[in-house]
């Protein structure tokens, strides 16, 4: 009971030391008895939770990379993943579309090799498995409620450590004029409260509280002495050594009962350029030199732990949105009253919940081409009698959307570093719902406008205008209007694009588009439009599928089904060779309606994130459909007008499939009483006497 008020959600581990020893022995045996802690493994660890370390560049310094993918094993040890450009681009794409969740999902390491603290993956696609209970989940993703946080002052084997006392470090993080605790509470309006008052009410066990009390030097701060020289080791070896030491001292597996743990290192002596770094959707952040005491750096790094990405500015650089703590933040111990941008505020559960809600609105310009709204800044969220929104999302119909806010320099945002009291426009991906780099597109004073040219590929411009800004009232407000401009008023405004097969250009809803009426009636009507000579051709066979594989050929499949009963009449062979042009697969089909469907089991199509594959569906070398960038799959309906024998055992020759006599004295009749035989004794002529008519 004497430790009743010393912090969370994990059970005590009374036999931790024995478990750690046994686990170490098992893993060592599995990798040729080589040392894990010594980092001399030639085989990778047995499991790996994929994560990303986001590094905060010191102004004026240059980083090799501001984001790297890492592997975290069950022992809490971290290794850098060495990826080639194609693998990195593929993994970036998976993270961007939400297929991979950093800090939770497991990466497959079969065939990988480890050298030092780096794991080199074998050539080919990065395989990621969705999180299961067997994996090491790297931290709590809760961004509301009480968050117990532990700060670890690191001491190396030679006594190198920050000169500040434990009490000074505790004050810098938890209790001075502006600090991590005060700023997160202020920005969230009390929805998230950092605490260093650990107690059983927060889920700590009495045994955990007793161990913590033995090692706490000041409220929320403990010391950990590691058996490494920080001047001779990289950041991986250092933070792994700290993790191991803290786990042994407190007899827990981090994060244990804590939501976040902050490591404070005396200085960076190796490849530096960063003030701090943190892991995404995780518990760990690491600070070097005096940067740990800067409120902006603290809030920035905890933002990464919460799943927030960096915020780029008008110049497109990674950190240059200075309206947001996820840009390059305020560098001061005493100045730090600044929050996040509209895209991050949309993602966070503060201000009425994550995503659309009472204070976060959505407008779709394709539904309402003109609309207006009034905004309040998050700096005055607690004074909002009219229940005005703090964020408006402009829906594009894609994963990349735009977010508008009023950057009111007041309250928790009073020390904002850019565009005070202006309307800000920010773009981000993943529909604003999860980890995605954001970019500041514009900040507007009263009367200024910004134009999104060719909005969402519509051919129309979307104009956003800050109609009025009022900071004389309390609360201050900004009135904003949006207009999706028309590109035409009538068909006569639309010039022909010179493409025969897309029909005439017409004006529909203010936009010049190609006529939806295909001049040939389209493949569903049984005709293909031939652009080369502005003619129409019947779909009468043979039907062929030409395919070039990407780097994942085994993931590709296709079939052709009858629409009448969904019976499969033709399907793909097995594709096994990467980046290969396969011979056409060909068949003939009887008259009828069909659906061609191509699928990718991985969900990225055959172009263009992991190879440059493609497919073409043809009839008599005339194109019915083509593509490659189709995600999980796509379908195309078509109609065969006059078929020949279905599903021949041997594919037909590429010369015409309608058997005709070589040189007929009299032209063949249009309706023979007997159907042609499937295998003519004489080869067909190259030029049938009656070509198909151009206009059915």
XYZ file of C-alpha atoms in Angstrom:
696
model
C 0.000 0.000 0.000
C 2.894 2.392 0.552
C 3.467 2.343 -3.240
C -0.156 2.886 -4.134
C 0.632 6.230 -5.833
C 3.808 5.667 -7.567
C 1.780 3.861 -13.174
C -0.395 0.936 -16.454
C -2.007 -1.787 -18.354
C 0.477 -4.667 -18.211
C 0.700 -7.467 -15.670
C 3.698 -7.881 -13.449
C 6.360 -10.312 -14.649
C 7.660 -12.043 -11.532
C 9.905 -14.425 -13.408
C 11.125 -11.844 -15.903
C 14.827 -12.521 -15.432
C 14.418 -16.266 -15.966
C 12.188 -15.732 -19.012
C 14.685 -13.311 -20.497
C 17.510 -15.798 -19.992
C 15.588 -18.697 -21.553
C 14.437 -16.607 -24.501
C 18.001 -15.453 -25.101
C 19.241 -19.052 -25.053
C 16.575 -20.236 -27.494
C 17.242 -17.449 -29.976
C 20.984 -17.879 -29.672
C 20.604 -21.569 -30.457
C 18.488 -20.795 -33.503
C 21.134 -18.509 -34.962
C 24.259 -20.615 -34.623
C 24.921 -19.639 -31.019
C 26.039 -16.135 -31.956
C 25.519 -13.258 -29.595
C 22.409 -11.086 -29.893
C 23.658 -8.376 -27.592
C 27.026 -8.430 -29.353
C 25.263 -7.783 -32.650
C 27.363 -10.401 -34.481
C 24.433 -12.398 -35.859
C 24.667 -13.780 -39.376
C 20.972 -14.710 -39.378
C 18.150 -12.329 -38.481
C 16.024 -12.534 -35.338
C 13.132 -14.989 -35.315
C 10.469 -12.310 -35.518
C 10.295 -8.675 -36.453
C 7.720 -5.973 -35.899
C 8.187 -3.461 -38.681
C 8.471 0.137 -37.587
C 9.801 3.436 -38.772
C 12.087 5.866 -37.001
C 11.331 9.499 -37.827
C 14.345 11.744 -37.202
C 14.046 15.470 -36.499
C 16.720 17.376 -38.379
C 18.541 20.135 -36.510
C 18.118 23.409 -38.433
C 21.221 23.947 -40.551
C 22.303 20.298 -40.337
C 21.854 17.604 -43.021
C 20.474 14.161 -42.336
C 21.205 11.107 -44.468
C 17.515 10.203 -44.103
C 14.691 11.634 -42.028
C 12.822 8.313 -41.968
C 14.143 4.743 -41.887
C 12.419 1.370 -41.604
C 13.479 -0.736 -38.640
C 12.824 -4.181 -37.246
C 12.037 -4.641 -33.534
C 12.297 -8.173 -32.160
C 10.635 -9.612 -29.064
C 13.610 -8.699 -26.924
C 13.045 -5.045 -27.794
C 16.202 -4.912 -29.920
C 16.141 -2.768 -33.033
C 17.791 -3.340 -36.400
C 17.775 -1.216 -39.511
C 16.193 -2.790 -42.598
C 18.373 -2.447 -45.677
C 16.059 -2.094 -48.667
C 16.734 -1.510 -52.330
C 14.894 1.354 -54.032
C 12.139 -0.878 -55.374
C 11.544 -2.480 -51.965
C 11.462 0.894 -50.234
C 9.030 2.324 -52.786
C 6.809 -0.737 -52.429
C 6.843 -0.510 -48.620
C 6.166 3.242 -48.778
C 3.147 2.519 -50.985
C 1.843 -0.135 -48.583
C 2.150 2.222 -45.626
C 0.544 5.051 -47.588
C -2.532 3.030 -48.505
C -2.827 1.571 -44.996
C -1.927 -1.995 -45.965
C 0.928 -1.929 -43.429
C 0.569 -0.558 -39.904
C 3.905 0.521 -38.462
C 4.494 -0.633 -34.918
C 2.138 -3.613 -35.255
C 2.621 -5.734 -38.378
C 5.257 -8.428 -38.795
C 7.797 -8.553 -41.616
C 8.966 -11.887 -43.033
C 12.726 -12.418 -42.760
C 13.194 -15.701 -44.643
C 16.428 -15.439 -46.613
C 17.509 -12.219 -44.883
C 21.016 -11.731 -43.510
C 22.134 -9.693 -40.529
C 25.368 -7.776 -40.155
C 25.868 -5.695 -37.027
C 22.544 -3.984 -36.418
C 21.413 -4.052 -40.040
C 19.203 -6.654 -41.740
C 19.467 -7.000 -45.508
C 16.353 -8.461 -47.071
C 16.563 -10.834 -50.036
C 15.685 -9.495 -53.469
C 11.990 -9.270 -54.232
C 8.878 -7.931 -52.588
C 8.818 -7.171 -48.879
C 6.371 -9.594 -47.266
C 4.372 -8.208 -44.349
C 1.854 -10.101 -42.231
C -0.891 -8.304 -40.344
C -0.483 -8.132 -36.590
C -1.424 -11.113 -34.437
C -1.285 -11.609 -30.683
C 2.070 -13.359 -31.163
C 3.803 -10.216 -32.373
C 5.370 -7.531 -30.237
C 2.997 -4.573 -30.200
C 5.178 -1.557 -29.699
C 2.910 0.677 -27.676
C -0.491 2.019 -26.872
C -2.146 4.178 -29.515
C -4.451 5.914 -27.027
C -4.267 9.671 -27.441
C -6.748 10.526 -24.708
C -6.869 10.063 -20.947
C -4.010 9.873 -18.466
C -0.686 8.870 -20.013
C 2.026 7.737 -17.583
C 5.418 8.664 -19.055
C 8.893 7.702 -17.904
C 12.076 9.670 -18.667
C 15.384 7.775 -18.601
C 18.623 9.713 -18.063
C 21.281 7.617 -19.815
C 24.786 7.196 -18.324
C 27.429 5.415 -20.393
C 30.248 3.192 -19.097
C 32.550 6.217 -18.810
C 30.021 8.315 -16.910
C 28.905 10.458 -19.841
C 25.411 11.825 -19.107
C 23.436 15.041 -19.332
C 24.739 17.485 -16.698
C 21.225 18.417 -15.554
C 20.062 16.785 -12.350
C 17.115 14.418 -12.212
C 15.041 17.205 -10.665
C 15.932 19.597 -13.500
C 15.032 17.007 -16.137
C 11.750 16.292 -14.361
C 10.947 20.001 -14.353
C 11.822 20.374 -18.064
C 9.374 17.625 -19.022
C 6.630 17.802 -16.420
C 6.463 21.027 -14.443
C 8.234 24.192 -15.646
C 6.407 27.165 -17.218
C 5.689 25.390 -20.506
C 6.483 21.703 -20.911
C 5.380 18.464 -22.529
C 2.695 17.845 -19.927
C 1.231 21.349 -20.005
C 1.290 21.690 -23.810
C -0.329 18.359 -24.682
C -3.022 19.033 -22.107
C -3.574 22.541 -23.490
C -3.697 21.504 -27.171
C -6.119 18.642 -26.397
C -8.145 20.744 -23.930
C -7.598 18.213 -21.186
C -8.422 15.136 -23.279
C -4.828 13.933 -22.916
C -2.920 14.412 -19.685
C 0.675 13.328 -19.215
C 1.424 12.127 -15.698
C 4.432 11.086 -13.647
C 2.228 10.122 -10.701
C 2.173 6.358 -11.094
C -0.524 4.493 -9.193
C -2.565 1.336 -9.058
C -5.523 3.356 -10.355
C -3.589 3.631 -13.634
C -3.062 -0.119 -13.755
C 0.343 -0.407 -12.084
C 0.787 -3.409 -9.830
C 2.167 -3.034 -6.335
C 5.280 -5.009 -7.359
C 5.883 -2.676 -10.292
C 5.461 0.388 -8.102
C 7.924 -1.012 -5.604
C 10.573 -1.597 -8.288
C 9.982 1.840 -9.804
C 10.383 3.516 -6.415
C 13.799 1.886 -6.028
C 15.118 3.554 -9.192
C 13.252 6.858 -9.513
C 15.570 9.804 -8.869
C 12.926 12.525 -9.315
C 9.238 12.402 -10.258
C 9.066 10.611 -13.598
C 12.862 10.309 -14.050
C 15.216 7.363 -13.512
C 18.879 6.735 -14.332
C 20.181 3.812 -16.407
C 23.899 3.061 -16.706
C 24.773 1.084 -19.833
C 27.900 -0.948 -20.535
C 28.712 0.976 -23.708
C 30.822 3.947 -24.708
C 28.375 6.284 -26.469
C 31.244 7.876 -28.410
C 31.958 4.545 -30.130
C 28.478 3.149 -30.790
C 25.587 4.076 -33.076
C 22.104 5.022 -31.967
C 20.778 1.464 -32.427
C 23.300 -0.070 -30.049
C 22.780 2.746 -27.538
C 18.993 2.694 -27.337
C 18.970 -1.135 -27.336
C 21.352 -1.123 -24.393
C 19.129 1.367 -22.563
C 16.030 -0.746 -23.228
C 17.750 -3.859 -21.918
C 18.989 -2.053 -18.801
C 15.620 -0.512 -17.918
C 13.850 -3.825 -18.435
C 16.275 -5.543 -16.092
C 16.100 -2.829 -13.445
C 12.293 -2.623 -13.409
C 11.685 -6.305 -14.257
C 9.247 -5.448 -17.054
C 9.129 -5.639 -20.821
C 8.934 -2.082 -22.092
C 6.747 -0.144 -22.363
C 5.344 -2.122 -19.452
C 2.909 0.028 -17.457
C 4.070 3.214 -19.205
C 2.501 4.679 -22.325
C 5.668 6.412 -23.504
C 9.339 6.228 -22.480
C 11.812 9.020 -23.311
C 15.579 8.328 -23.430
C 17.842 11.327 -22.740
C 21.415 10.813 -24.050
C 24.335 13.109 -23.244
C 25.204 13.745 -26.899
C 25.380 12.158 -30.327
C 28.961 11.390 -31.405
C 28.417 9.375 -34.561
C 26.272 10.097 -37.591
C 24.194 12.906 -36.194
C 22.296 15.867 -37.578
C 19.193 15.000 -35.569
C 17.870 16.585 -32.380
C 15.736 13.553 -31.524
C 13.920 10.629 -33.082
C 10.869 8.552 -32.295
C 9.120 5.421 -33.486
C 5.704 5.539 -35.140
C 2.691 4.196 -33.219
C 5.115 3.251 -30.487
C 6.445 4.095 -27.032
C 10.086 5.090 -27.566
C 11.591 8.499 -28.259
C 15.286 9.406 -27.959
C 16.794 12.879 -27.379
C 20.421 13.907 -27.680
C 22.190 16.885 -26.136
C 20.027 19.707 -24.724
C 17.185 19.160 -27.209
C 15.265 17.005 -24.720
C 14.235 20.166 -22.817
C 12.691 21.950 -25.829
C 8.910 21.746 -25.637
C 8.536 21.798 -29.413
C 10.881 18.826 -29.765
C 9.062 16.909 -27.014
C 5.619 17.487 -28.559
C 6.980 16.684 -32.041
C 8.428 13.328 -30.944
C 5.343 12.312 -28.959
C 3.373 13.186 -32.108
C 5.274 10.432 -33.933
C 4.462 8.028 -31.105
C 0.809 8.980 -31.676
C 1.088 8.064 -35.380
C 1.608 11.546 -36.839
C 3.970 12.069 -39.793
C 6.072 15.123 -40.589
C 4.539 18.338 -41.926
C 6.095 19.870 -45.027
C 5.812 23.514 -46.023
C 5.172 25.576 -49.124
C 8.570 24.622 -50.553
C 7.775 20.906 -50.374
C 10.548 20.106 -47.870
C 9.908 17.599 -45.088
C 9.739 19.880 -42.036
C 8.937 23.354 -43.300
C 5.325 23.729 -42.176
C 5.874 26.103 -39.264
C 2.172 26.293 -38.462
C 2.495 22.824 -36.928
C 4.612 21.104 -34.292
C 5.192 18.255 -36.788
C 7.182 20.650 -38.957
C 10.526 21.825 -37.641
C 9.174 22.997 -34.290
C 9.976 25.723 -31.782
C 13.477 25.292 -30.321
C 13.161 26.716 -26.835
C 12.755 25.609 -23.258
C 10.405 28.495 -22.504
C 8.551 29.056 -25.801
C 6.385 26.204 -26.973
C 2.720 27.180 -27.149
C 1.916 25.760 -30.543
C -0.205 22.782 -31.655
C -0.802 20.783 -34.839
C -2.129 21.621 -38.316
C -5.651 20.882 -39.681
C -4.661 17.538 -41.243
C -3.148 16.302 -37.969
C -6.125 17.644 -36.002
C -8.423 15.650 -38.278
C -6.452 12.478 -37.469
C -6.325 13.050 -33.703
C -9.312 12.121 -31.507
C -9.390 15.573 -29.918
C -12.045 18.200 -30.736
C -14.971 15.812 -30.770
C -13.273 12.649 -32.056
C -11.082 11.529 -34.946
C -12.441 12.201 -38.430
C -15.779 13.758 -39.326
C -17.899 14.968 -36.434
C -19.536 17.975 -34.823
C -16.368 20.090 -35.089
C -14.832 18.463 -38.142
C -16.853 18.837 -41.337
C -16.611 17.412 -44.867
C -17.492 19.179 -48.106
C -17.504 17.497 -51.525
C -17.199 19.970 -54.442
C -18.610 17.359 -56.820
C -21.812 17.326 -54.779
C -21.965 21.054 -53.984
C -19.953 23.088 -56.456
C -20.292 26.203 -54.260
C -20.229 26.229 -50.483
C -19.075 28.379 -47.582
C -18.346 27.853 -43.915
C -17.110 29.622 -40.804
C -14.146 28.351 -38.788
C -12.855 28.792 -35.270
C -9.196 28.251 -34.350
C -8.198 25.445 -31.995
C -6.644 28.196 -29.863
C -10.186 29.171 -28.830
C -11.886 25.784 -29.018
C -13.080 26.187 -25.421
C -15.024 29.350 -26.351
C -17.280 28.176 -29.158
C -20.938 29.016 -28.447
C -21.887 28.615 -32.126
C -20.301 25.137 -32.337
C -18.185 26.117 -35.327
C -15.851 23.541 -36.888
C -12.092 23.636 -36.298
C -11.316 21.634 -39.446
C -13.031 21.279 -42.825
C -12.033 18.442 -45.118
C -12.337 18.981 -48.880
C -13.106 15.555 -50.329
C -11.366 14.705 -53.603
C -12.655 11.187 -54.099
C -9.088 9.897 -53.705
C -6.889 9.065 -50.709
C -5.288 12.523 -50.938
C -7.549 15.209 -49.495
C -7.299 18.848 -48.423
C -7.882 20.202 -44.915
C -8.679 23.798 -44.015
C -8.279 25.453 -40.617
C -8.065 28.867 -38.989
C -4.579 29.267 -37.532
C -5.643 31.453 -34.606
C -2.606 32.602 -32.596
C -4.247 32.396 -29.206
C -4.229 30.228 -26.089
C -2.260 26.988 -26.592
C -1.354 28.173 -30.125
C -0.336 31.742 -29.219
C 3.376 31.200 -30.011
C 2.667 29.721 -33.433
C 5.608 30.316 -35.785
C 3.963 30.999 -39.177
C 0.784 32.475 -40.711
C -0.705 33.857 -37.491
C -4.480 34.344 -37.741
C -4.627 33.153 -41.341
C -6.596 30.419 -43.081
C -4.348 27.416 -43.767
C -4.773 24.768 -46.476
C -3.020 21.439 -45.974
C -2.869 18.293 -48.114
C -2.297 14.768 -46.805
C -2.899 11.126 -47.791
C -4.649 8.105 -46.277
C -7.853 10.177 -46.242
C -6.378 12.006 -43.263
C -6.953 8.959 -41.082
C -3.468 7.612 -40.406
C 0.274 8.141 -40.832
C 0.937 10.334 -43.882
C 3.278 13.220 -44.658
C 1.277 16.455 -44.936
C 2.082 19.524 -47.039
C 1.097 23.126 -46.447
C -0.388 24.340 -49.742
C -1.303 27.929 -48.837
C -2.086 30.366 -46.023
C -4.561 33.133 -46.773
C -5.160 36.560 -45.308
C -8.570 38.199 -45.647
C -9.589 38.503 -49.301
C -6.880 36.162 -50.620
C -7.689 33.075 -52.701
C -5.911 29.879 -53.633
C -6.716 27.789 -56.723
C -6.408 24.023 -56.894
C -5.927 23.653 -60.640
C -7.602 20.694 -62.343
C -9.101 19.699 -59.007
C -8.961 15.911 -58.524
C -8.359 15.503 -62.270
C -11.777 16.952 -63.099
C -10.558 19.570 -65.541
C -12.100 22.214 -63.284
C -10.399 24.576 -60.865
C -11.403 24.748 -57.201
C -10.977 28.252 -55.765
C -10.762 28.698 -51.966
C -11.207 32.247 -50.653
C -10.751 33.674 -47.169
C -13.737 36.022 -47.377
C -13.286 37.559 -43.946
C -11.166 37.130 -40.825
C -12.294 38.595 -37.529
C -9.934 38.529 -34.549
C -11.568 41.500 -32.796
C -14.315 39.241 -31.487
C -13.996 36.448 -28.965
C -13.709 33.899 -30.367
C -12.039 34.989 -33.577
C -13.482 33.489 -36.739
C -12.691 33.053 -40.420
C -15.324 32.858 -43.156
C -14.276 30.753 -46.149
C -15.932 30.018 -49.478
C -15.165 27.446 -52.166
C -16.211 27.370 -55.820
C -15.632 24.538 -58.278
C -15.487 26.538 -61.468
C -17.219 25.500 -64.660
C -15.049 24.867 -67.699
C -17.876 25.282 -70.225
C -21.437 26.556 -70.570
C -22.552 24.584 -73.650
C -21.331 21.923 -76.083
C -20.123 24.649 -78.425
C -17.484 25.622 -75.829
C -15.835 22.210 -76.168
C -13.234 21.632 -78.866
C -12.885 18.196 -80.422
C -9.897 16.337 -79.021
C -9.172 14.574 -82.320
C -9.877 11.119 -80.905
C -12.482 9.250 -82.965
C -13.209 6.448 -80.526
C -14.262 8.611 -77.577
C -17.031 10.320 -79.494
C -17.821 14.014 -79.588
C -16.829 16.382 -76.780
C -19.821 17.744 -74.849
C -20.385 20.003 -71.845
C -21.675 18.126 -68.793
C -22.000 19.882 -65.445
C -19.656 22.628 -66.575
C -16.911 20.274 -67.762
C -15.957 19.305 -71.308
C -15.940 15.532 -71.497
C -15.937 12.944 -74.224
C -19.381 11.762 -75.220
C -20.376 8.666 -73.296
C -21.791 7.240 -76.566
C -19.097 5.190 -78.295
C -19.332 5.682 -82.086
C -19.153 1.905 -82.506
C -21.563 1.055 -79.725
C -18.705 -0.281 -77.575
C -17.465 -3.726 -76.620
C -20.677 -4.484 -74.733
C -22.506 -4.074 -78.054
C -19.979 -6.363 -79.705
C -17.907 -3.812 -81.600
C -14.405 -2.436 -81.162
C -13.449 1.046 -82.254
C -10.243 1.167 -84.309
C -8.582 4.544 -83.794
C -5.923 4.025 -86.449
C -8.414 4.213 -89.327
C -11.552 5.542 -87.601
C -13.511 2.314 -88.189
C -15.465 -0.259 -86.192
C -14.776 -3.984 -85.999
C -16.911 -6.868 -84.771
C -15.793 -8.936 -81.794
C -16.001 -12.362 -83.412
C -12.856 -14.118 -82.193
C -10.403 -15.372 -81.502
C -10.126 -13.834 -78.038
C -6.564 -13.487 -76.739
C -4.941 -12.273 -73.515
C -1.419 -10.863 -73.712
C 0.339 -10.394 -70.381
C 3.648 -9.095 -69.092
C 4.354 -10.033 -65.469
C 5.679 -7.779 -62.715
C 7.885 -8.871 -59.813
C 5.088 -10.982 -58.317
C 3.926 -13.271 -61.139
C 2.329 -15.879 -58.867
C -0.132 -13.243 -57.645
C -1.673 -12.756 -61.123
C -4.789 -14.555 -62.351
C -7.607 -13.870 -64.809
C -10.680 -15.532 -66.226
C -13.506 -15.036 -68.715
C -17.032 -15.883 -67.543
C -20.384 -16.145 -69.270
C -22.666 -13.416 -67.959
C -25.673 -15.710 -68.193
C -24.540 -18.147 -65.486
C -21.062 -16.895 -64.375
C -19.518 -20.082 -65.719
C -15.794 -19.827 -66.413
C -15.041 -20.466 -70.085
C -11.359 -19.496 -70.157
C -8.755 -18.824 -67.463
C -5.130 -17.916 -66.980
C -2.162 -20.240 -66.968
C 0.246 -20.210 -64.021
C 2.675 -17.296 -64.189
C 6.024 -18.016 -62.562
C 8.677 -15.813 -64.174
C 9.124 -12.178 -63.199
C 9.092 -9.306 -65.707
C 8.351 -11.612 -68.621
C 6.261 -11.185 -71.785
C 4.231 -14.407 -71.911
C 2.861 -15.842 -75.194
C -0.782 -14.886 -75.791
C -3.444 -17.160 -74.318
C -6.058 -17.605 -77.068
C -9.513 -19.138 -77.416
C -12.658 -18.763 -79.507
C -16.039 -18.098 -77.963
C -19.620 -18.580 -79.164
C -21.891 -15.586 -79.497
C -22.862 -14.158 -76.128
C -22.068 -11.754 -73.317
C -18.898 -12.227 -71.254
C -16.931 -10.678 -68.410
C -13.142 -10.607 -68.314
C -11.696 -10.244 -64.792
C -8.024 -9.875 -63.838
C -6.914 -10.077 -60.197
C -3.818 -9.593 -58.058
C -3.760 -11.461 -54.749
C -1.334 -8.953 -53.238
C -3.500 -5.981 -54.139
C -1.075 -3.816 -56.117
C -1.868 -4.817 -59.693
C 1.014 -5.514 -62.054
C 2.088 -1.897 -62.458
C 3.646 0.280 -61.292
C 4.815 0.038 -57.660
C 6.641 -3.279 -58.010
C 7.422 -3.821 -61.650
C 5.931 -2.626 -64.924
C 3.591 -5.393 -65.995
C 0.577 -4.987 -68.275
C -2.222 -6.912 -69.954
C -4.183 -6.618 -73.193
C -7.468 -8.327 -74.058
C -7.880 -8.550 -77.834
C -10.113 -9.877 -80.593
C -8.399 -10.448 -83.938
C -5.610 -8.181 -82.685
C -8.142 -5.410 -82.032
C -7.933 -4.072 -78.464
C -10.881 -4.706 -76.118
C -9.210 -3.712 -72.817
C -5.778 -3.063 -71.356
C -4.211 -2.011 -68.061
C -1.898 -2.916 -65.207
C -2.407 -0.470 -62.341
C -5.608 -2.094 -61.081
C -4.977 -2.806 -57.376
C -6.782 -5.990 -56.355
C -8.474 -6.358 -59.731
C -10.761 -5.017 -62.449
C -13.342 -6.353 -64.903
C -14.462 -5.641 -68.473
C -17.751 -6.738 -70.063
C -17.832 -7.532 -73.783
C -20.114 -9.212 -76.320
C -19.149 -11.674 -79.039
C -21.382 -11.169 -82.079
C -20.580 -14.191 -84.249
C -18.506 -16.905 -82.718
C -16.907 -20.056 -83.994
C -16.272 -23.330 -82.243
C -15.864 -22.722 -78.476
C -12.795 -23.742 -76.533
C -10.754 -25.576 -79.180
C -8.224 -28.141 -78.006
C -5.556 -26.454 -80.089
C -5.487 -22.656 -80.330
C -6.449 -21.288 -83.727
C -3.860 -19.916 -86.075
C -3.371 -16.161 -86.063
C -4.699 -15.891 -89.645
C -8.526 -15.437 -89.932
C -10.568 -17.945 -87.998
C -13.515 -18.141 -90.446
C -12.470 -20.979 -92.794
C -12.987 -20.015 -96.400
C -11.901 -21.706 -99.609
C -8.692 -20.304 -101.053
C -10.115 -18.855 -104.271
C -13.878 -19.269 -104.536
C -15.402 -18.982 -107.969
C -18.625 -17.768 -106.401
C -18.772 -15.781 -103.131
C -19.844 -17.845 -100.123
C -23.414 -17.507 -98.968
C -24.090 -15.417 -95.858
C -25.923 -18.202 -94.031
C -24.449 -21.653 -94.714
C -26.777 -24.517 -93.905
C -23.994 -26.455 -92.275
C -21.520 -24.808 -89.840
C -17.866 -24.835 -90.875
C -15.726 -27.674 -89.590
C -13.395 -26.738 -86.730
C -10.234 -27.814 -88.567
C -10.289 -26.895 -92.311
C -8.234 -28.985 -94.682
C -7.194 -25.950 -96.650
C -5.673 -22.894 -94.951
C -7.879 -19.801 -94.935
C -7.162 -16.902 -97.210
C -5.657 -13.719 -95.898
C -8.441 -11.553 -97.304
C -12.059 -12.674 -96.863
C -14.287 -11.472 -99.645
C -16.803 -9.776 -97.374
C -15.164 -7.559 -94.737
C -17.330 -6.434 -91.796
C -19.270 -3.256 -92.384
C -17.965 -0.183 -90.504
C -21.301 0.933 -89.121
C -23.652 -1.744 -87.787
